[in-house]
Short mmCIF file of C-alpha atoms in Angstrom, two decimals:
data_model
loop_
_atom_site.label_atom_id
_atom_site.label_comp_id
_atom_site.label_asym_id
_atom_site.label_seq_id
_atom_site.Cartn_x
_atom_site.Cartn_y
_atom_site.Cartn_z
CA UNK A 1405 110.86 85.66 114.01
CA UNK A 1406 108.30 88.57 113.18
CA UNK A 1407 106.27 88.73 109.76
CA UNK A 1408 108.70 89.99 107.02
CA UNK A 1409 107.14 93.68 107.21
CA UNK A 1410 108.25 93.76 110.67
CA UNK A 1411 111.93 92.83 109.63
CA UNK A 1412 113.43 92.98 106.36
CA UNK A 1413 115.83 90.49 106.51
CA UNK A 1414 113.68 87.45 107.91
CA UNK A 1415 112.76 85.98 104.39
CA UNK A 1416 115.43 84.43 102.91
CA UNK A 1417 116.84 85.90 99.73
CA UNK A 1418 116.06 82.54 98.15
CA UNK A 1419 112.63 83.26 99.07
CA UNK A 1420 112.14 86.14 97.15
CA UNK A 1421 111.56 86.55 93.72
CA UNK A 1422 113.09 89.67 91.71
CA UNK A 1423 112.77 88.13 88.61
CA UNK A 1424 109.21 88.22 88.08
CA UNK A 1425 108.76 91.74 90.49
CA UNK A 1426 111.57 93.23 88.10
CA UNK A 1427 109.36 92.95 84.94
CA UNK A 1428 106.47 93.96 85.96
CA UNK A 1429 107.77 96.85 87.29
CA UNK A 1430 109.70 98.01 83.97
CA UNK A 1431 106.82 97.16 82.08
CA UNK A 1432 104.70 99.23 84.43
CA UNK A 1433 107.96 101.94 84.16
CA UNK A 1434 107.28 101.54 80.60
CA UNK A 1435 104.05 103.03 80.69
CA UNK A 1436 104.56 106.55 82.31
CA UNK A 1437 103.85 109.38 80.75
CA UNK A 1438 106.94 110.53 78.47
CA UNK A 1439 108.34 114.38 77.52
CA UNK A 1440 105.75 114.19 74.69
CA UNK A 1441 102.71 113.36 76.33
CA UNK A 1442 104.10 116.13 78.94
CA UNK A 1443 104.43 118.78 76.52
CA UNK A 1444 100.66 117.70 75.39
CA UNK A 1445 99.37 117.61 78.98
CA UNK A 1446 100.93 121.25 79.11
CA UNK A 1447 98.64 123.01 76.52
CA UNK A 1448 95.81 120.89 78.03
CA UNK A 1449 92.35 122.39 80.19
CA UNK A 1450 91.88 120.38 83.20
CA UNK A 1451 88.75 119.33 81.83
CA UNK A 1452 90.96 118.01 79.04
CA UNK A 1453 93.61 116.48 81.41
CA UNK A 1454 90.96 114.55 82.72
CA UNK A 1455 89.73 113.41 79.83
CA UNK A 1456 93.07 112.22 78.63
CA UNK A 1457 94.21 110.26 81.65
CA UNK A 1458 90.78 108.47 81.26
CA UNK A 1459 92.11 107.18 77.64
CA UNK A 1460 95.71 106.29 79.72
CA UNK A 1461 96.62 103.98 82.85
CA UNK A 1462 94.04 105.95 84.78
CA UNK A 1463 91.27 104.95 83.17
CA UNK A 1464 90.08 102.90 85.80
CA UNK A 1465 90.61 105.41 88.63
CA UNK A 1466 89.04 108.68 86.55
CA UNK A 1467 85.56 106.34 85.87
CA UNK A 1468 84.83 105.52 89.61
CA UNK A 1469 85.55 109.27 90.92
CA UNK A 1470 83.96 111.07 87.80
CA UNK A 1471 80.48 111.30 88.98
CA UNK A 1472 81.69 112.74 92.76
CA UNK A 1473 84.31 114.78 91.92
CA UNK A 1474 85.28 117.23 88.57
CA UNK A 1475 88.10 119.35 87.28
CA UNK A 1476 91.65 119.44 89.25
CA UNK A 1477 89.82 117.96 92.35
CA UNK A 1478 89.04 114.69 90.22
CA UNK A 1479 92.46 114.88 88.28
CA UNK A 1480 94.08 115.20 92.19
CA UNK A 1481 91.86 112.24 93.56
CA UNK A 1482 92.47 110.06 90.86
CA UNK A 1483 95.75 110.29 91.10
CA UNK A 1484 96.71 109.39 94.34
CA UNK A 1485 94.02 106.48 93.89
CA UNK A 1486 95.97 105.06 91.26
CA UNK A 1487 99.06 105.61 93.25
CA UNK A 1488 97.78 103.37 95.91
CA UNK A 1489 96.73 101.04 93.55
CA UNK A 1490 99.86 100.28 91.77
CA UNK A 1491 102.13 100.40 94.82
CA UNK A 1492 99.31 97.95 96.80
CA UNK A 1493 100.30 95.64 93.87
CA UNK A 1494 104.19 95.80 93.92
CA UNK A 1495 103.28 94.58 97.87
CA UNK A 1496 100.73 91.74 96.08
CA UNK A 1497 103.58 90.63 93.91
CA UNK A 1498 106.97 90.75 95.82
CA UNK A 1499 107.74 88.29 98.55
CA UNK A 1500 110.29 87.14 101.08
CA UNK A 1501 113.07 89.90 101.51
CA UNK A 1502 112.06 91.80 98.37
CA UNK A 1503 108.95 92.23 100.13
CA UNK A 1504 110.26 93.10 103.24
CA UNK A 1505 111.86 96.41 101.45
CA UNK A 1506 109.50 97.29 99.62
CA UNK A 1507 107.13 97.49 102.87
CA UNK A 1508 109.34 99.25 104.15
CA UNK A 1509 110.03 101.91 101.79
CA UNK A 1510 106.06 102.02 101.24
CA UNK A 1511 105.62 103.58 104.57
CA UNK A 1512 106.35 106.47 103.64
CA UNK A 1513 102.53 107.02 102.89
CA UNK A 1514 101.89 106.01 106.19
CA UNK A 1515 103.85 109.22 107.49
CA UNK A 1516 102.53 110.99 104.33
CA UNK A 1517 99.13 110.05 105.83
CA UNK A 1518 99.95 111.03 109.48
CA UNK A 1519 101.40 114.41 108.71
CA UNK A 1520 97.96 114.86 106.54
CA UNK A 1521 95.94 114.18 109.35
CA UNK A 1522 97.83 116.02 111.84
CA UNK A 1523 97.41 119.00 109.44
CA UNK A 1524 93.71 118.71 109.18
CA UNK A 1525 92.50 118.58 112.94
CA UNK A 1526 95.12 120.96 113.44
CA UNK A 1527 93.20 123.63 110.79
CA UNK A 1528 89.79 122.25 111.69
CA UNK A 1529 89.35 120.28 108.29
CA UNK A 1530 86.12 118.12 108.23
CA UNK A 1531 87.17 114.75 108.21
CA UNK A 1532 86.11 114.06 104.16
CA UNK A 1533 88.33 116.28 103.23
CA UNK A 1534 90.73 115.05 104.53
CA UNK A 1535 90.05 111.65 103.87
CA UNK A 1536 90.44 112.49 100.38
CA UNK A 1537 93.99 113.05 100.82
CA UNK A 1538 95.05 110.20 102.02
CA UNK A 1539 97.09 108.02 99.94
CA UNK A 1540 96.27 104.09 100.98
CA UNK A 1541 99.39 102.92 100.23
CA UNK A 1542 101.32 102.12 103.21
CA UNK A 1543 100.68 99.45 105.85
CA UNK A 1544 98.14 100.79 107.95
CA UNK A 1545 95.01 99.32 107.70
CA UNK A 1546 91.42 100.94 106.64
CA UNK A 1547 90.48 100.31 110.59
CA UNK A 1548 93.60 102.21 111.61
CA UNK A 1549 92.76 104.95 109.22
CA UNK A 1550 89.20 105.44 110.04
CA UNK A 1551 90.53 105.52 113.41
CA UNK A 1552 93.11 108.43 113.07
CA UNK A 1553 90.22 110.07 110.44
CA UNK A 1554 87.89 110.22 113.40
CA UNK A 1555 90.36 112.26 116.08
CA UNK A 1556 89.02 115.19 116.60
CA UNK A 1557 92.48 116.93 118.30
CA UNK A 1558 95.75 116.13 117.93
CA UNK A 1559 95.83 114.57 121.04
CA UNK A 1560 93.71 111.91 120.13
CA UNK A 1561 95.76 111.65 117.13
CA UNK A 1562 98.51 110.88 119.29
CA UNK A 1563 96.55 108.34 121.10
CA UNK A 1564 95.56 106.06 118.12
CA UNK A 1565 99.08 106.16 116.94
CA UNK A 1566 100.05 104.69 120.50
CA UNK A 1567 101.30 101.36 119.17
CA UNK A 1568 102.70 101.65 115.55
CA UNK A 1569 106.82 102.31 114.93
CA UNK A 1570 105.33 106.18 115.26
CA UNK A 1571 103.67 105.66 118.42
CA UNK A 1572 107.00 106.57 120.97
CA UNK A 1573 108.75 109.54 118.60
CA UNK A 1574 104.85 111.12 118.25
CA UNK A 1575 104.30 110.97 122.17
CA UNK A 1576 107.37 112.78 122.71
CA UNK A 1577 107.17 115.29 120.57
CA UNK A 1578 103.59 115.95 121.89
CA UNK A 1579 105.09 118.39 124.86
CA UNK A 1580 106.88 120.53 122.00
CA UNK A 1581 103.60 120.57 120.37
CA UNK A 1582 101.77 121.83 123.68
CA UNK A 1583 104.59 123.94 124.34
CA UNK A 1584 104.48 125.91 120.49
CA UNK A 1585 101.64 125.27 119.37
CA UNK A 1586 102.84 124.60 115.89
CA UNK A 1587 102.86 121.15 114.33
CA UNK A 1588 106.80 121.44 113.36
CA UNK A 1589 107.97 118.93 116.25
CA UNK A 1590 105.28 116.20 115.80
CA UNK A 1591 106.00 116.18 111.56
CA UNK A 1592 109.92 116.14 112.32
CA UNK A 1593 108.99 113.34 114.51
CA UNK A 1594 107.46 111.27 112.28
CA UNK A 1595 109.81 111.71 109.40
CA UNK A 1596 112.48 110.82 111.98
CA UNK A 1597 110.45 107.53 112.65
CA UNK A 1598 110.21 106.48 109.12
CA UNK A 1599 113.85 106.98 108.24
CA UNK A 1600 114.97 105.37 111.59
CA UNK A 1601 113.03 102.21 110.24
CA UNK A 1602 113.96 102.20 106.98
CA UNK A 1603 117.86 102.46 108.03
CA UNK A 1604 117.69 100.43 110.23
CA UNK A 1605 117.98 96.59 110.57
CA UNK A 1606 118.94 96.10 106.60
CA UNK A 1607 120.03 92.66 105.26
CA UNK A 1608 123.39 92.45 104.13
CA UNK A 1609 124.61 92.18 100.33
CA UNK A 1610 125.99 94.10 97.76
CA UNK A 1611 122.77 95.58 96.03
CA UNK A 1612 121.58 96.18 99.34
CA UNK A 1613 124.53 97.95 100.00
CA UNK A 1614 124.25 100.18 97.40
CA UNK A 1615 120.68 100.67 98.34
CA UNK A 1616 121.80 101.47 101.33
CA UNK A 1617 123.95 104.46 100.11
CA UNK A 1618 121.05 105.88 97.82
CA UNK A 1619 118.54 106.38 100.96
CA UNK A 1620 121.58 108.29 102.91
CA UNK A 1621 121.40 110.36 99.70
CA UNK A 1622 117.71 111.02 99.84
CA UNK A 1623 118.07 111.78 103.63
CA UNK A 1624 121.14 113.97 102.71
CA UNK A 1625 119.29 115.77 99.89
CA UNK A 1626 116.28 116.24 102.22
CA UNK A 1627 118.55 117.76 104.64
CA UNK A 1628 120.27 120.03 102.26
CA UNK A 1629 116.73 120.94 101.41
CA UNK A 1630 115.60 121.95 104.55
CA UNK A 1631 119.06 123.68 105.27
CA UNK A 1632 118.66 126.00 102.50
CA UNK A 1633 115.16 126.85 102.88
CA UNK A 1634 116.04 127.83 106.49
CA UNK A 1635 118.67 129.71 105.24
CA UNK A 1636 116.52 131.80 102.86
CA UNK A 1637 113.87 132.30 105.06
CA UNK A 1638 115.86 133.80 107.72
CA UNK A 1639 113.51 132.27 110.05
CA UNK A 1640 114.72 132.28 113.79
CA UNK A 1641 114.27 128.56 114.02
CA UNK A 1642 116.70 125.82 115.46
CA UNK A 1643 117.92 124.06 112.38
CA UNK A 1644 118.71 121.09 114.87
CA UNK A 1645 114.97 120.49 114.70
CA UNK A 1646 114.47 119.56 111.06
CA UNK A 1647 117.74 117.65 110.56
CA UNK A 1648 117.01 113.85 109.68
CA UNK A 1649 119.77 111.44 110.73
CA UNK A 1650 121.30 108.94 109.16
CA UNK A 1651 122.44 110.73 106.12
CA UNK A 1652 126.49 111.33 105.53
CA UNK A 1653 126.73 114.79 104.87
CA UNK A 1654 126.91 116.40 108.00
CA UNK A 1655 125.53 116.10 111.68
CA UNK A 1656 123.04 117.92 113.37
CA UNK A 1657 125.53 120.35 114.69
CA UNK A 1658 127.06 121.16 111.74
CA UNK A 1659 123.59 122.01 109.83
CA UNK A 1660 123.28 124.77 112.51
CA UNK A 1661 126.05 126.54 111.87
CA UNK A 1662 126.10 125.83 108.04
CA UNK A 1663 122.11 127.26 107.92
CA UNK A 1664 123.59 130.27 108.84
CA UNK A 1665 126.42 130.69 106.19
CA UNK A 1666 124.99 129.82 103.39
CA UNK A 1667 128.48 129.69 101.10
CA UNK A 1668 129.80 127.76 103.24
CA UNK A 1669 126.62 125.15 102.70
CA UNK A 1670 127.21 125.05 99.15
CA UNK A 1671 131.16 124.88 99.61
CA UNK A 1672 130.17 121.28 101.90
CA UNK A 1673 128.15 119.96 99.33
CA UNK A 1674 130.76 120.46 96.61
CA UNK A 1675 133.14 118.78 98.45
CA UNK A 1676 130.94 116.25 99.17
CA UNK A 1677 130.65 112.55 97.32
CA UNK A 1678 127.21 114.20 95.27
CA UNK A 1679 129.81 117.13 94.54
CA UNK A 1680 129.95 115.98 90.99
CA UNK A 1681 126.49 115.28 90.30
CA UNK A 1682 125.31 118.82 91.71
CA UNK A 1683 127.92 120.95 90.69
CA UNK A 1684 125.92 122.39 87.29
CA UNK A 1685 122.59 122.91 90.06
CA UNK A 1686 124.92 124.42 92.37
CA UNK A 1687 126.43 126.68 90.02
CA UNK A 1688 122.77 127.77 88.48
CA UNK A 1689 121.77 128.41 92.43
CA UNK A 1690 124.89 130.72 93.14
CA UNK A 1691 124.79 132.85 89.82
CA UNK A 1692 120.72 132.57 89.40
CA UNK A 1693 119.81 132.72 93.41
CA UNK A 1694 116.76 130.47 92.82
CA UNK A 1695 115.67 127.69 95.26
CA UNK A 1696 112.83 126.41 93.24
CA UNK A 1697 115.33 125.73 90.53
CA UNK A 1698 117.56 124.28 92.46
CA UNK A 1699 114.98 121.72 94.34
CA UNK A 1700 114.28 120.61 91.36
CA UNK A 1701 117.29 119.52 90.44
CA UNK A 1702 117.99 117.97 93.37
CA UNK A 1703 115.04 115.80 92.63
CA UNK A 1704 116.09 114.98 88.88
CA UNK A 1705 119.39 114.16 90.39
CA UNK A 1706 117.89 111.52 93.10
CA UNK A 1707 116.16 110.13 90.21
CA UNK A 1708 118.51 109.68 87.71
CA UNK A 1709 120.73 108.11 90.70
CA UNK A 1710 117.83 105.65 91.64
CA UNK A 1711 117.66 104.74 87.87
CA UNK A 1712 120.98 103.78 87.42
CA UNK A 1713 121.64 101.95 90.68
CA UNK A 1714 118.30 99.56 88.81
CA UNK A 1715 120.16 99.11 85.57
CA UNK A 1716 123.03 97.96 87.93
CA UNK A 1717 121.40 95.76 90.03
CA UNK A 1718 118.69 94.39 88.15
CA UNK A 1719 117.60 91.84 90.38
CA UNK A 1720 116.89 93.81 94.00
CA UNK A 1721 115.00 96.26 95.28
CA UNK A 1722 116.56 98.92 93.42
CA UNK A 1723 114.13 99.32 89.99
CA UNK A 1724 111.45 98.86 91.99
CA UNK A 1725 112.65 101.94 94.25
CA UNK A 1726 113.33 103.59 90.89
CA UNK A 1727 110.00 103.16 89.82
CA UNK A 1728 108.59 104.25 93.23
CA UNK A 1729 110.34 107.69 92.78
CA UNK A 1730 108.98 107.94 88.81
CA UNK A 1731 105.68 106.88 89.69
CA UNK A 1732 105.39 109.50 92.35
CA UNK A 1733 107.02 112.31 89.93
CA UNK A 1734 104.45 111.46 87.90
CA UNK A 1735 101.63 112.15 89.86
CA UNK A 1736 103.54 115.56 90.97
CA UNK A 1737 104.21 116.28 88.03
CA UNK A 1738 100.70 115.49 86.21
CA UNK A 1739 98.93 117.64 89.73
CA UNK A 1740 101.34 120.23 89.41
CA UNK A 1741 100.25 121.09 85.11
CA UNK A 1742 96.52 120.56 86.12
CA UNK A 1743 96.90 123.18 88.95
CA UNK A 1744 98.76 125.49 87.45
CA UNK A 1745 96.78 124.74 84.34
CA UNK A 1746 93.62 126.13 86.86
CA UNK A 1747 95.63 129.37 88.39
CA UNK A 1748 96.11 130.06 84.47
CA UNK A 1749 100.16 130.07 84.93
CA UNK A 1750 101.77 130.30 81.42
CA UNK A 1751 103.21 127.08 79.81
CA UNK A 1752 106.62 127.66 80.31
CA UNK A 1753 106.43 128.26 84.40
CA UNK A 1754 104.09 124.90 84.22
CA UNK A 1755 107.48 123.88 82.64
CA UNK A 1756 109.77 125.42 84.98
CA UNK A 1757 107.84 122.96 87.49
CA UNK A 1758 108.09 119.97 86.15
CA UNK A 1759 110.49 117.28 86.72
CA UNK A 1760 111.46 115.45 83.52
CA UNK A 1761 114.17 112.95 83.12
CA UNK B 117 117.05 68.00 94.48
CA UNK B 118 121.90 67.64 93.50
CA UNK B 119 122.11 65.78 96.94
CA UNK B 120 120.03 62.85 95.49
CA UNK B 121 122.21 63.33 92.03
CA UNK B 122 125.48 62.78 93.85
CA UNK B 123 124.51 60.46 96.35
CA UNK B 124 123.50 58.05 93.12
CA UNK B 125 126.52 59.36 91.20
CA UNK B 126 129.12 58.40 94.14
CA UNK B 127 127.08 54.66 94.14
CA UNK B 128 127.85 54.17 90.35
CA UNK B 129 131.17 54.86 91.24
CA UNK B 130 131.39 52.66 93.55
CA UNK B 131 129.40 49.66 92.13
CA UNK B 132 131.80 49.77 88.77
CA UNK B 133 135.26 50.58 91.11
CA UNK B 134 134.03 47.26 92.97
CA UNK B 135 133.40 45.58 90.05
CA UNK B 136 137.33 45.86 88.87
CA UNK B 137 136.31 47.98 85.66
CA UNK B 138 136.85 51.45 84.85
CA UNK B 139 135.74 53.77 87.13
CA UNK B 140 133.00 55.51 85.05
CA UNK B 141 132.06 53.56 81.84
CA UNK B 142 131.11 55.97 79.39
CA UNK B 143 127.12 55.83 79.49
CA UNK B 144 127.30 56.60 82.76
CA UNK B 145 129.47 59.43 82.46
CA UNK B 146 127.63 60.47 79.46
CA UNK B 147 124.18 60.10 81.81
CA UNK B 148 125.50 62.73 84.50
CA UNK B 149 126.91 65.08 82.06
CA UNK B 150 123.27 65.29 80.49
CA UNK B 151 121.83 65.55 84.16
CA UNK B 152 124.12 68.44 85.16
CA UNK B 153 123.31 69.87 81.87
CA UNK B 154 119.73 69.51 82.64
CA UNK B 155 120.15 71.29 86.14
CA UNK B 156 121.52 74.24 85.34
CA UNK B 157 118.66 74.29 82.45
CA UNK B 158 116.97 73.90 84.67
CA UNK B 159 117.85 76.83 86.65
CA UNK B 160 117.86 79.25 84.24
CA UNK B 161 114.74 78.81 83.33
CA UNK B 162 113.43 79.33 86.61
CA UNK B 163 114.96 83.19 86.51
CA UNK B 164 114.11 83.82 82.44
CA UNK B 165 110.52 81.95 84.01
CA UNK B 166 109.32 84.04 86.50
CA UNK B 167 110.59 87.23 84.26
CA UNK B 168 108.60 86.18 81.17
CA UNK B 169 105.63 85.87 83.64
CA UNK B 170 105.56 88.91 85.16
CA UNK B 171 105.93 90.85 81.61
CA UNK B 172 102.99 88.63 80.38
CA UNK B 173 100.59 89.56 83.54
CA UNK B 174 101.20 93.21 82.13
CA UNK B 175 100.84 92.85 78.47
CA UNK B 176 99.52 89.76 77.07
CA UNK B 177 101.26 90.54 73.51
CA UNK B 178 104.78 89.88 75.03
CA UNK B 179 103.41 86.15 74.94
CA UNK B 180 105.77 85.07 71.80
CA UNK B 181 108.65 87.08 73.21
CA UNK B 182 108.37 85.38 76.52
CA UNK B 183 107.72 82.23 75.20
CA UNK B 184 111.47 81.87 72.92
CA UNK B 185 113.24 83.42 76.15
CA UNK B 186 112.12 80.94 78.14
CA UNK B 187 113.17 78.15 76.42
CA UNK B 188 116.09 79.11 74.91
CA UNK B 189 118.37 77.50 77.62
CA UNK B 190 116.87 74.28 76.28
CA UNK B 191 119.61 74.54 73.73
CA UNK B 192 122.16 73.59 76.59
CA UNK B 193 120.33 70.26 77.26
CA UNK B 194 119.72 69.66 73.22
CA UNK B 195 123.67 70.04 73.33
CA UNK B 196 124.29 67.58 75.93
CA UNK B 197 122.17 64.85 74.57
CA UNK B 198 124.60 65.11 71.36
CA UNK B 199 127.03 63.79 73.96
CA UNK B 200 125.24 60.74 74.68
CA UNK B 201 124.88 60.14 70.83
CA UNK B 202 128.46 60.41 70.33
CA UNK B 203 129.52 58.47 73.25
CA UNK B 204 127.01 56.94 75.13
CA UNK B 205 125.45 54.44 72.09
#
């Protein structure tokens, strides 16, 4: 048997221990920012952002970057610092199965990480830059990283990935790259990967089960996502290309034809089992026409599902997904006020951006 | 760790049964019902444990809170020694 990041369902459930993961992570849940300290972080400078995180949970993260870095490039660093932090520490805590999952789910960053990378040779971006970016939360290693940091074409990115779960999907998608030119093939590619794995292989049980169902809803809402941005952008693009599987809502097929009758899109997803919990979004999109809004809600919707499926099964990997998703909205959320804070957008469309349970 | 309780459970059974006496005399019954009771103690605590722990490493001031949770399943042993009071002496 591999090690349990390899396969989630080698460690026994016995072996695992919810109890003490599940507290920490509410009382870690318990110390996000609320709507409060949002609509204070609104009306804030960056300067004064910064300053304010350094009196909060980021305290640690704002002190060792404030001499390099200032303003929305410090708030932005600091963030995704602490990110890696706390999530390195749900991997620190959890073992067995639990562990297993939450590996699993954590890679996520490692395809975050990728697709950065990939983006910066691709535009010529000097390696600190980019290394800046790069959120070290998932499994690959500083070595690894360094590794990928140093390729200096996307070939050689491709090469250092030879190897890791992205390794095959990458190397295929490498002759679409050639062919376009455009990094669209290798990015689908390694989203592909990550969802393949994290499908994939998952123990049985009932809250694992239900955990099951909430990642076919993220794939299905990433989907819908993608369908409808096609579909406003008019783009002359095969839909086929960006469709994830392993979602329920419809095949890869059926996204082609849907992308192009946009009615009929929304018509499938009010049919569909998240029909209910997206019919007040759906009705804002068809009488307001606005995608941003819209996204958003999707989001809030994902998130309120992930917090419920916690409070049902307390003792899984379900809060700690939860938290996962609130964590990460947070540091959208807090990057999204600080830059919008620095393009001097009004309060109210720093609003409009935020998502706020 | 209930293996080794049964195993020595079934041989007091059988040891009194040989002897041509009841089956069970009552501080022996009264013993096991205070060892059951002190298993699934036992086991709650383990869960209530780990919980209280993992608040704690987060915020030190949940220390009282975590504390009574933990040992409130004690009350289900304190209950079963009342049995051996009223039966067992």
């Amino acid at each position: 048997m591999s090690t349990p990041e390899m396969d989630a369902s080698a460690g026994s459930p016995g072996s695992s221990n919810p109890e003490y993961v599940t507290a920490r992570v509410r009382a870690r849940r318990g110390v996000l920012f609320d709507d409060d300290e949002y609509s204070k972080l609104v009306r804030m400078s960056p300067a004064e952002i910064a300053r304010y995180m350094e009196e909060s949970e980021y305290e640690q993260e704002i002190n060792a970057l404030g001499s390099r870095h200032s303003g929305v490039d410090l708030i932005e660093y600091a963030l995704n610092r602490n990110l890696a932090r706390h999530f390195n520490a749900l991997l620190g805590f959890a073992e067995g199965q639990l562990y297993g999952l939450i590996a699993r789910y954590l890679r996520k960053f490692d395809a975050w990480n990728i697709k950065t990378v990939f983006r910066g040779v691709y535009t010529d971006t000097d390696s600190e830059a980019v290394e800046t970016d790069l959120i070290r939360a998932g499994e690959f290693d500083d070595a690894l990283l360094n590794q990928l940091l140093e390729a200096s074409t996307v070939e050689d990115v491709v090469t250092v990935l030879d190897g890791t779960m992205f390794g095959d999907g990458v190397e295929a998608a490498f002759e679409d790259f050639q062919e376009t030119d455009t990094l669209v093939p290798l990015e689908n590619a390694v989203d592909r990967a990550f969802y393949e794995q994290l499908l994939g292989n998952l123990p049985s049980g009932e809250a694992v089960a239900l955990y099951r169902e909430f990642l076919q809803a993220e794939i299905d809402f990433r989907n819908v996502r993608n369908a409808l941005r096609l579909a406003r952008s008019g783009a002359d693009i095969d839909p086929g290309a960006y469709f994830i599987d392993g979602g329920r809502l419809f095949s890869a097929s059926e996204m082609t034809t849907l992308v192009g009758n946009t009615d009929e899109l929304i018509t499938r997803i009010r049919e569909s089992r998240y029909g209910k919990r997206l019919s007040e979004p759906l009705n804002e999109l068809e009488t307001a026409d606005s995608l941003i809004d819209f996204e958003r809600a999707l989001e809030a919707v994902l998130l309120q599902y992930s917090r419920q499926l916690g409070n049902v099964h307390p003792l899984s990997i379900c809060p700690v997904v939860a938290y996962i998703l609130m964590k990460e909205r947070e540091v959208t959320n807090i990057r999204a006020i600080a830059r919008g804070r620095e393009a001097g957008l009004s309060e109210t469309a720093i609003e409009q951006e935020l998502v706020i349970l | 760790m209930s293996l080794e309780l049964a195993t020595e459970a079934s041989s007091v059974v059988l040891q009194s049964g040989a002897a041509g006496g009841a089956a069970l005399g009552p501080a022996a019954a009264s013993a096991i019902a205070v060892g059951l009771a002190a298993l699934a103690a036992g086991y709650s605590q383990r869960g209530i444990g780990a919980a209280a722990v993992g608040a704690l490493a987060e915020d030190e001031s949940l220390f009282g809170k975590g504390l009574i949770l933990t040992v409130l399943p004690e009350t289900l042993i304190i209950l079963a020694l009342i049995v051996v009071v009223l039966i067992g002496l």
